[in-house]
Tab-separated table of C-alpha atoms in Angstrom:
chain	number	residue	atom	x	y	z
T	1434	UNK	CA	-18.892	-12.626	-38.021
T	1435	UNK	CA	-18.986	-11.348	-34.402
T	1436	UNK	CA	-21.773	-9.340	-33.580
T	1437	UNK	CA	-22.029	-5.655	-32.302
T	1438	UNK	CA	-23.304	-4.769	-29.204
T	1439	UNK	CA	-26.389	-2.745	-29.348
T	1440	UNK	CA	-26.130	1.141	-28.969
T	1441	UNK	CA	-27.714	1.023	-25.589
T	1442	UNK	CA	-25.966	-1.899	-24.362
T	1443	UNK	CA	-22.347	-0.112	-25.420
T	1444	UNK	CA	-24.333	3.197	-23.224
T	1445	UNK	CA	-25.001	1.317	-20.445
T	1446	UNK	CA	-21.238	-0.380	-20.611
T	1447	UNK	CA	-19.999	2.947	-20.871
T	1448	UNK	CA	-21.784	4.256	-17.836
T	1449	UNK	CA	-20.808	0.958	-15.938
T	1450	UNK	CA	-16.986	1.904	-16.972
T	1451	UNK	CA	-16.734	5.469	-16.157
T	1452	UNK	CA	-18.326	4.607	-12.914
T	1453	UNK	CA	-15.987	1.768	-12.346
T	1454	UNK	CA	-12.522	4.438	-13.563
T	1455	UNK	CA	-14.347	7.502	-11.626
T	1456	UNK	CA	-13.797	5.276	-8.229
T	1457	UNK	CA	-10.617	4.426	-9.134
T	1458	UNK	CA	-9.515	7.441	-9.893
T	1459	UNK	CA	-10.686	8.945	-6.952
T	1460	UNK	CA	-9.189	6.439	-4.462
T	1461	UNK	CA	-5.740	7.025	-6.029
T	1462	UNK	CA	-4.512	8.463	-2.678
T	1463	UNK	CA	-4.443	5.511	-0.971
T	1464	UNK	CA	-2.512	3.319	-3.610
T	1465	UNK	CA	-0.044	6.115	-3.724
T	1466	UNK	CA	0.102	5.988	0.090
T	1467	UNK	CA	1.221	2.429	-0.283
T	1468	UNK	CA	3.773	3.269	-2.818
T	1469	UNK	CA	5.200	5.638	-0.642
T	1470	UNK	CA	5.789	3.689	2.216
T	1471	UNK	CA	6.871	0.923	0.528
T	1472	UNK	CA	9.471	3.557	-1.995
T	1473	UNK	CA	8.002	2.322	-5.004
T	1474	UNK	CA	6.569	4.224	-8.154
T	1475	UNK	CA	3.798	2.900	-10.241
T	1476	UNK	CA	6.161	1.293	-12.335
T	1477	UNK	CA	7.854	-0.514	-9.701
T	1478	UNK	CA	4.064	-1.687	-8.651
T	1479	UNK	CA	3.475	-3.198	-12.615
T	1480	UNK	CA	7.239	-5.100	-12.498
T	1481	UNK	CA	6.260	-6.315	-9.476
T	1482	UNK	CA	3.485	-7.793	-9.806
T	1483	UNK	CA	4.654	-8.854	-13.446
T	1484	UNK	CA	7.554	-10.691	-12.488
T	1485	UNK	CA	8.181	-14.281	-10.671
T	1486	UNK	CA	10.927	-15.830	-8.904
T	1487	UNK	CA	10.659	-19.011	-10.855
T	1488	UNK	CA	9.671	-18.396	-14.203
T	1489	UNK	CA	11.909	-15.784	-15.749
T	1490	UNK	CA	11.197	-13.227	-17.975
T	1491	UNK	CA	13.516	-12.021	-21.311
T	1492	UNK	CA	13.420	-7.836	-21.213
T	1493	UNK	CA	11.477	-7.918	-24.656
T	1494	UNK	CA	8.525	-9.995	-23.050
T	1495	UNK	CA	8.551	-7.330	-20.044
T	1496	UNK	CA	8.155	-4.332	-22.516
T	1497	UNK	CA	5.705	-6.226	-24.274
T	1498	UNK	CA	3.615	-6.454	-21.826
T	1499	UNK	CA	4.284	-3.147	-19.813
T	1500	UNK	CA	3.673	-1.135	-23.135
T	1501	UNK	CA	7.382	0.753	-23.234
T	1502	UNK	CA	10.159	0.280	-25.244
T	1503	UNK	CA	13.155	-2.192	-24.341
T	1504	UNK	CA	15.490	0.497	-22.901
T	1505	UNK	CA	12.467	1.851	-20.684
T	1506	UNK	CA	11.718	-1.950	-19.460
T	1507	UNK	CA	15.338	-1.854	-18.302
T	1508	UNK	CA	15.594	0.878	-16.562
T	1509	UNK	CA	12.353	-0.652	-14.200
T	1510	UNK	CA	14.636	-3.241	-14.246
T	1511	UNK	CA	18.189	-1.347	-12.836
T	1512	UNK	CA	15.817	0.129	-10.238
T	1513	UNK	CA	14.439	-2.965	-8.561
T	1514	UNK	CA	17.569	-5.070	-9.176
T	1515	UNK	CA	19.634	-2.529	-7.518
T	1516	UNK	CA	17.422	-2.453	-4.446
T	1517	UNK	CA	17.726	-5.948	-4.390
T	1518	UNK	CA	14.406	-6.817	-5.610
T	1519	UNK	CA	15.102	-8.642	-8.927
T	1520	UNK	CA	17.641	-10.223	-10.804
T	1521	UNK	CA	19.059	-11.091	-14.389
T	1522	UNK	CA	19.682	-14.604	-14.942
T	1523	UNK	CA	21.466	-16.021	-17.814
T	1524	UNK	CA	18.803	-18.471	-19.765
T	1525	UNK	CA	19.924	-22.228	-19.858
T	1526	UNK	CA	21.076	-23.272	-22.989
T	1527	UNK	CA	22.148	-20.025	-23.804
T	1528	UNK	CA	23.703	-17.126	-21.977
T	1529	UNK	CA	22.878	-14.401	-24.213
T	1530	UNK	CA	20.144	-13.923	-23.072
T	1531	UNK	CA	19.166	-13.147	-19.582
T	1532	UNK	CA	15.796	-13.707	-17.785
T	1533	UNK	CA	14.634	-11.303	-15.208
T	1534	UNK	CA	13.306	-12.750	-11.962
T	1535	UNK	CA	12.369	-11.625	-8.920
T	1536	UNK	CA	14.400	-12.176	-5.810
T	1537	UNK	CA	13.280	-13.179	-2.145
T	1538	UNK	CA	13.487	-9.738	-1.114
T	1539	UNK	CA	11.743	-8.868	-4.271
T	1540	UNK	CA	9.046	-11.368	-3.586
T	1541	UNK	CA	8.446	-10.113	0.316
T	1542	UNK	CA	7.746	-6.173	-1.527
T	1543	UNK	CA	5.200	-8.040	-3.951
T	1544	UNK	CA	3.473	-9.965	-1.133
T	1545	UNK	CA	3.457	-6.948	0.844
T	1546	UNK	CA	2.267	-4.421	-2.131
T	1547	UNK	CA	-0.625	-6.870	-2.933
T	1548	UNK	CA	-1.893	-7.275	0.838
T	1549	UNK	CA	-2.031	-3.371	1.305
T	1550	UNK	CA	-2.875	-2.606	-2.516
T	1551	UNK	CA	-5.731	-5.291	-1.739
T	1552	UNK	CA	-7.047	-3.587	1.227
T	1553	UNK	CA	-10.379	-2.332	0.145
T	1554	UNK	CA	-11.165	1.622	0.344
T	1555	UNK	CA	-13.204	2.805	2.864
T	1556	UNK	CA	-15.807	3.765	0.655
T	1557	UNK	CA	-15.993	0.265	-0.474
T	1558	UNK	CA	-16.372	-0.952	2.785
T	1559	UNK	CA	-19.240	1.664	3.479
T	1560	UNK	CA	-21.641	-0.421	0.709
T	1561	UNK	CA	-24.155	-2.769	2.008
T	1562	UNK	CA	-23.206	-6.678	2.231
T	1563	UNK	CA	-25.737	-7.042	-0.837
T	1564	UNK	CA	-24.385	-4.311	-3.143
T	1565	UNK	CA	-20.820	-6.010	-2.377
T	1566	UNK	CA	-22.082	-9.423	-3.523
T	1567	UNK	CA	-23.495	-8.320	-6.544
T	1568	UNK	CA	-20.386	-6.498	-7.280
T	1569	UNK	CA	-18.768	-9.509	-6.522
T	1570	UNK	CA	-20.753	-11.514	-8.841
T	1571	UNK	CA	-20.617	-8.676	-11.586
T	1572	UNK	CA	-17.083	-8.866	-11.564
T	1573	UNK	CA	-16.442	-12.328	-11.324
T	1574	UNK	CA	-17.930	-12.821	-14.879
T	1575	UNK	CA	-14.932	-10.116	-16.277
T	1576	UNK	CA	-11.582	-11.677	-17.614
T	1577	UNK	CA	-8.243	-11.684	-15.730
């Protein structure tokens, strides 16, 4: 039987997260500056970063794990594939069903997205070297 977390660990978890969602929240303008520049939406963003040029992906997987139904999953799809940025493949060993992959072009917008999406906030970069480490080592210990 897995145990619960005591009330003032779950407060202090709490406090940790709204901290944590308040900062991200509140550096939202500079993710959507990258989106803008690179014509993306949010969406766009996910599918990116979701999707590989090796190792397709079936449309049901991708809705899965974007949280929308199938014929929103396709319609991220139709975008990026008709700038060029993905691609349906048909699966081997049977052509009913396509894979969705991303394409070279697809894969220099992910690169790119990740390097500016990476690029920490100026805030960030105001904390001491010693507050950054423990952050560091903080969230090191969270799953991926």
């Amino acid at each position: 039987m897995a145990t619960r977390p005591s009330d003032s660990k779950r407060a202090l978890a709490a406090d940790v997260w709204r901290r944590l969602f308040d900062f991200f929240i509140s550096t939202s303008q500079q993710r959507q500056r990258v989106l803008a520049e690179l014509d993306l939406t949010p969406n766009d963003s996910r599918a990116l970063h979701t999707l590989d040029p090796r190792e397709g992906r079936t449309m049901g997987s991708l809705a899965d794990e974007w949280g929308c139904d199938a014929s929103n999953a396709t319609w991220i799809v139709d975008r990026l594939e008709a700038r060029g940025l993905a691609e349906r493949r048909a699966r081997a060993g049977d052509r009913r069903v396509k894979l969705v992959v991303l394409t070279a072009t697809g894969v220099k917008t992910r690169d790119k997205l990740r390097e500016a999406m990476y690029e920490p906030p100026p805030e960030l970069l105001a904390l001491p070297s010693t507050t950054l480490q423990a952050l560091k080592a903080a969230s090191a210990k969270l799953p991926q």
